[in-house]
Short mmCIF file of C-alpha atoms in Angstrom, two decimals:
data_model
loop_
_atom_site.label_atom_id
_atom_site.label_comp_id
_atom_site.label_asym_id
_atom_site.label_seq_id
_atom_site.Cartn_x
_atom_site.Cartn_y
_atom_site.Cartn_z
CA UNK A 1 -0.14 -0.10 -0.03
CA UNK A 2 1.52 3.19 -1.03
CA UNK A 3 0.78 5.97 1.91
CA UNK A 4 2.35 8.57 -0.08
CA UNK A 5 0.26 8.23 -3.43
CA UNK A 6 -2.72 7.97 -1.35
CA UNK A 7 -2.05 10.94 1.17
CA UNK A 8 -2.86 8.50 4.14
CA UNK A 9 -1.38 9.60 7.61
CA UNK A 10 1.42 7.50 8.80
CA UNK A 11 -0.22 7.01 12.15
CA UNK A 12 -2.83 4.88 10.49
CA UNK A 13 -0.86 1.97 11.28
CA UNK A 14 -1.50 1.91 14.94
CA UNK A 15 -4.80 1.65 14.54
CA UNK A 16 -6.53 -1.82 15.40
CA UNK A 17 -8.97 -1.89 12.52
CA UNK A 18 -6.16 -1.12 10.08
CA UNK A 19 -3.90 -3.89 11.49
CA UNK A 20 -7.03 -6.23 11.43
CA UNK A 21 -7.70 -5.23 7.77
CA UNK A 22 -4.11 -6.37 7.10
CA UNK A 23 -4.25 -9.58 8.68
CA UNK A 24 -7.62 -10.32 6.87
CA UNK A 25 -5.94 -9.88 3.66
CA UNK A 26 -2.48 -11.58 4.39
CA UNK A 27 -3.90 -14.28 6.77
CA UNK A 28 -0.88 -13.51 9.03
CA UNK A 29 -0.66 -11.81 12.38
CA UNK A 30 -0.18 -8.11 12.94
CA UNK A 31 3.47 -8.28 13.29
CA UNK A 32 3.90 -7.39 9.51
CA UNK A 33 2.29 -4.30 9.81
CA UNK A 34 5.15 -1.81 10.08
CA UNK A 35 5.22 0.75 13.13
CA UNK A 36 4.98 4.52 12.38
CA UNK A 37 8.56 5.07 12.91
CA UNK A 38 9.63 1.84 10.80
CA UNK A 39 7.30 3.23 7.70
CA UNK A 40 8.77 6.90 8.37
CA UNK A 41 12.16 5.51 7.70
CA UNK A 42 11.31 3.59 4.77
CA UNK A 43 9.84 6.29 2.99
CA UNK A 44 12.82 8.82 3.73
CA UNK A 45 14.97 6.03 2.29
CA UNK A 46 12.98 5.83 -1.04
CA UNK A 47 13.12 9.49 -1.42
CA UNK A 48 16.84 9.38 -1.04
CA UNK A 49 17.22 6.76 -3.47
CA UNK A 50 14.54 8.79 -5.55
CA UNK A 51 16.65 11.90 -5.46
CA UNK A 52 19.88 10.31 -6.19
CA UNK A 53 18.41 8.46 -9.19
CA UNK A 54 17.19 11.37 -10.85
CA UNK A 55 20.08 13.62 -9.89
CA UNK A 56 22.14 10.98 -12.03
CA UNK A 57 19.71 11.31 -14.65
CA UNK A 58 19.39 14.82 -15.04
CA UNK A 59 22.89 15.11 -15.06
CA UNK A 60 23.18 13.39 -18.24
CA UNK A 61 20.91 15.54 -20.36
CA UNK A 62 22.21 19.08 -21.60
CA UNK A 63 18.35 20.56 -21.90
CA UNK A 64 15.40 20.15 -19.22
CA UNK A 65 12.06 22.18 -18.91
CA UNK A 66 10.41 22.63 -15.65
CA UNK A 67 7.22 23.79 -14.53
CA UNK A 68 6.16 25.52 -11.29
CA UNK A 69 2.88 26.08 -9.61
CA UNK A 70 1.68 27.46 -6.06
CA UNK A 71 -1.81 26.19 -4.44
CA UNK A 72 -3.09 26.21 -0.78
CA UNK A 73 -5.11 23.66 1.14
CA UNK A 74 -6.05 23.31 4.69
CA UNK A 75 -4.61 26.91 5.32
CA UNK A 76 -1.21 25.85 3.99
CA UNK A 77 0.54 26.86 0.94
CA UNK A 78 2.97 24.52 -1.33
CA UNK A 79 4.73 24.75 -4.44
CA UNK A 80 5.21 22.02 -6.92
CA UNK A 81 7.46 21.43 -9.54
CA UNK A 82 8.32 19.01 -12.64
CA UNK A 83 11.21 18.55 -14.91
CA UNK A 84 10.64 17.21 -18.44
CA UNK A 85 13.43 16.22 -21.15
CA UNK A 86 13.52 14.09 -23.98
CA UNK A 87 15.22 10.72 -24.08
CA UNK A 88 18.21 11.19 -26.27
CA UNK A 89 18.36 7.34 -27.30
CA UNK A 90 14.46 6.88 -27.74
CA UNK A 91 13.24 10.02 -27.96
CA UNK A 92 10.58 9.53 -25.61
CA UNK A 93 9.50 12.70 -23.29
CA UNK A 94 10.58 11.67 -19.80
CA UNK A 95 8.75 13.69 -16.98
CA UNK A 96 9.79 13.68 -13.21
CA UNK A 97 8.44 15.14 -10.20
CA UNK A 98 11.22 17.14 -8.40
CA UNK A 99 9.69 19.14 -5.67
CA UNK A 100 6.78 19.72 -3.75
CA UNK A 101 7.65 22.23 -0.73
CA UNK A 102 5.84 24.12 1.89
CA UNK A 103 5.98 27.98 1.06
CA UNK A 104 5.63 29.59 4.72
CA UNK A 105 4.53 33.55 4.58
CA UNK A 106 3.01 35.43 1.41
CA UNK A 107 3.87 33.99 -1.86
CA UNK A 108 6.14 36.78 -2.75
CA UNK A 109 8.56 36.79 -5.46
CA UNK A 110 11.37 36.30 -3.32
CA UNK A 111 9.98 33.25 -1.66
CA UNK A 112 9.35 31.85 -4.95
CA UNK A 113 12.95 32.33 -6.10
CA UNK A 114 14.04 30.99 -2.81
CA UNK A 115 12.23 28.00 -2.96
CA UNK A 116 13.08 27.08 -6.88
CA UNK A 117 16.51 27.37 -6.20
CA UNK A 118 16.44 25.11 -3.09
CA UNK A 119 14.85 22.34 -5.28
CA UNK A 120 17.38 23.02 -7.67
CA UNK A 121 20.03 22.14 -5.44
CA UNK A 122 18.47 19.36 -3.98
CA UNK A 123 19.05 17.58 -7.65
CA UNK A 124 22.32 19.74 -8.14
CA UNK A 125 20.67 21.12 -11.44
CA UNK A 126 22.91 23.72 -13.00
CA UNK A 127 20.12 26.47 -13.89
CA UNK A 128 21.59 27.31 -17.01
CA UNK A 129 20.47 23.85 -18.47
CA UNK A 130 17.01 24.62 -17.72
CA UNK A 131 15.64 26.43 -21.16
CA UNK A 132 12.46 27.42 -19.69
CA UNK A 133 10.31 27.25 -16.29
CA UNK A 134 6.72 27.55 -17.33
CA UNK A 135 4.09 28.85 -14.58
CA UNK A 136 0.92 30.19 -14.95
CA UNK A 137 -0.14 34.08 -15.26
CA UNK A 138 0.08 34.91 -11.35
CA UNK A 139 1.88 38.12 -11.20
CA UNK A 140 4.40 37.13 -8.23
CA UNK A 141 5.89 34.24 -10.80
CA UNK A 142 6.31 37.10 -13.41
CA UNK A 143 7.75 39.60 -11.01
CA UNK A 144 10.43 36.80 -9.74
CA UNK A 145 11.38 35.85 -13.29
CA UNK A 146 11.73 39.72 -14.51
CA UNK A 147 13.95 40.59 -10.96
CA UNK A 148 16.09 37.10 -11.23
CA UNK A 149 16.16 35.88 -14.88
CA UNK A 150 18.69 37.90 -16.46
CA UNK A 151 21.85 36.07 -17.17
CA UNK A 152 24.90 37.22 -15.21
CA UNK A 153 27.19 38.99 -17.48
CA UNK A 154 30.79 38.41 -16.56
CA UNK A 155 32.81 40.07 -18.77
CA UNK A 156 36.12 40.97 -16.69
CA UNK A 157 39.08 38.95 -17.47
CA UNK A 158 42.53 38.46 -16.13
CA UNK A 159 43.64 40.73 -18.82
CA UNK A 160 41.53 43.81 -17.99
CA UNK A 161 42.80 43.43 -14.34
CA UNK A 162 46.44 43.59 -15.73
CA UNK A 163 49.45 41.66 -16.36
CA UNK A 164 50.15 39.48 -13.29
CA UNK A 165 53.37 38.68 -14.53
CA UNK A 166 54.74 42.13 -14.35
CA UNK A 167 55.47 44.50 -11.64
CA UNK A 168 52.80 46.84 -10.99
CA UNK A 169 53.62 50.54 -10.47
CA UNK A 170 52.55 50.23 -6.85
CA UNK A 171 55.60 48.09 -6.33
CA UNK A 172 57.28 51.35 -6.06
CA UNK A 173 56.05 52.15 -2.83
CA UNK A 174 57.82 49.53 -1.18
CA UNK A 175 61.15 50.04 0.43
CA UNK A 176 64.05 48.81 -1.57
CA UNK A 177 65.33 47.43 1.31
CA UNK A 178 62.10 45.47 2.42
CA UNK A 179 62.26 41.51 1.78
CA UNK A 180 59.16 40.42 0.09
CA UNK A 181 60.66 36.96 -0.38
CA UNK A 182 58.15 35.75 2.50
CA UNK A 183 55.10 36.88 0.94
CA UNK A 184 52.73 34.00 -0.26
CA UNK A 185 51.41 35.10 -3.94
CA UNK A 186 48.56 32.81 -5.32
CA UNK A 187 47.72 33.11 -8.98
CA UNK A 188 43.98 32.91 -9.20
CA UNK A 189 41.98 33.00 -12.66
CA UNK A 190 39.25 35.54 -12.18
CA UNK A 191 36.93 33.92 -14.91
CA UNK A 192 36.81 30.92 -12.87
CA UNK A 193 36.04 32.39 -9.65
CA UNK A 194 33.32 34.64 -11.46
CA UNK A 195 31.73 31.42 -13.54
CA UNK A 196 31.30 29.35 -9.95
CA UNK A 197 28.38 32.06 -9.42
CA UNK A 198 26.81 30.98 -12.59
CA UNK A 199 23.32 30.31 -10.24
CA UNK A 200 23.68 34.19 -8.94
CA UNK A 201 21.65 36.82 -9.83
CA UNK A 202 22.18 40.14 -10.35
CA UNK A 203 21.47 41.01 -6.81
CA UNK A 204 24.41 38.39 -5.93
CA UNK A 205 22.20 36.01 -4.60
CA UNK A 206 19.72 34.21 -7.08
CA UNK A 207 19.53 33.49 -10.68
CA UNK A 208 16.52 31.82 -12.35
CA UNK A 209 16.39 30.47 -15.96
CA UNK A 210 14.09 31.92 -18.68
CA UNK A 211 10.04 32.14 -17.99
CA UNK A 212 7.47 30.61 -20.17
CA UNK A 213 3.82 31.43 -19.73
CA UNK A 214 1.48 28.31 -19.68
CA UNK A 215 -0.71 28.55 -22.91
CA UNK A 216 -3.56 26.49 -21.80
CA UNK A 217 -3.82 28.84 -18.35
CA UNK A 218 -3.37 31.85 -20.99
CA UNK A 219 -6.59 30.86 -23.14
CA UNK A 220 -8.57 30.25 -20.24
CA UNK A 221 -7.80 33.70 -18.96
CA UNK A 222 -8.74 34.83 -22.47
CA UNK A 223 -11.85 32.92 -22.57
CA UNK A 224 -13.05 33.91 -19.13
CA UNK A 225 -12.30 37.51 -19.16
CA UNK A 226 -11.02 39.08 -22.32
CA UNK A 227 -13.80 37.89 -24.40
CA UNK A 228 -16.60 39.33 -22.26
CA UNK A 229 -14.87 42.44 -23.19
CA UNK A 230 -15.59 42.48 -26.98
CA UNK A 231 -18.30 44.94 -28.15
CA UNK A 232 -19.17 43.84 -31.46
CA UNK A 233 -22.55 42.61 -32.06
CA UNK A 234 -22.37 40.29 -34.48
CA UNK A 235 -19.77 38.12 -32.38
CA UNK A 236 -22.09 38.67 -29.06
CA UNK A 237 -24.82 37.04 -31.13
CA UNK A 238 -22.76 34.15 -32.46
CA UNK A 239 -21.23 33.62 -28.92
CA UNK A 240 -24.40 33.53 -27.05
CA UNK A 241 -26.14 31.22 -29.29
CA UNK A 242 -23.09 28.86 -29.44
CA UNK A 243 -22.93 28.98 -25.78
CA UNK A 244 -26.64 28.39 -25.29
CA UNK A 245 -26.01 25.24 -27.39
CA UNK A 246 -23.37 24.08 -25.49
CA UNK A 247 -25.32 24.26 -22.25
CA UNK A 248 -28.22 22.15 -23.36
CA UNK A 249 -25.67 19.54 -24.49
CA UNK A 250 -23.83 19.69 -21.09
CA UNK A 251 -27.05 19.68 -19.21
CA UNK A 252 -28.32 16.88 -21.28
CA UNK A 253 -25.13 14.76 -20.80
CA UNK A 254 -25.05 15.22 -17.24
CA UNK A 255 -28.93 14.38 -16.60
CA UNK A 256 -29.50 11.49 -18.81
CA UNK A 257 -27.27 8.20 -18.30
CA UNK A 258 -28.51 7.13 -21.75
CA UNK A 259 -27.18 10.65 -23.30
CA UNK A 260 -23.85 10.02 -21.47
CA UNK A 261 -23.58 6.51 -22.85
CA UNK A 262 -24.31 7.77 -26.53
CA UNK A 263 -21.39 10.56 -26.25
CA UNK A 264 -19.13 8.22 -24.77
CA UNK A 265 -19.52 5.65 -27.65
CA UNK A 266 -19.27 8.50 -30.12
CA UNK A 267 -16.40 10.17 -28.85
CA UNK A 268 -14.12 7.28 -27.60
#
């Protein structure tokens, strides 16, 4: 039985009625029913194996797409994320869940950015390989990507900062008698240091991939909101007539089992 898939509380295993149900199905004693602690450890282990498997799989692909959404239930808010990519051998699309995290506080753009970054770190995803993150038209998502999705540009190079093999003019400020042999100088490549911050944004803390709006949600908004603002009389007459016919059709299908069966046979 999948407790996570069915959203069943782990404490159910302690109830006598549940143990009796399992014993009745298996014919064994209730010793086969794991305790809540044992079940929790098994779920943690399965999660760790899933993260390890998916981390290795994502690392093998150069381009992936992700989706993100926020919803509320029982006075709590959550963000879910999925990732999608094309298998380079079979050319089939692969889809996986990569996160379902509780969001505390308001759904502002900063919290959204932090959660996306946290999920990406869990699977060691280099955000530069995510082509787009698809979301609905919510303004908080839009602001998060407007603020943080600009690719950081590090144009500085070692040549711009001078030649470290040559003595700088500041070396003349040292006394000629001073002994500099004890000073340890380590040469570093600033390009490498700057590139290590490839997941940091312009504010030095976050960087998000490019943003794409969900087409289905956009069309739904157009149908629900924008179309009602059209003032063309010919269109309004046609629209009213069409929706009246559709409403009658939907009502018939919902009230008559015979009509519902006929619709199913025709459309299957």
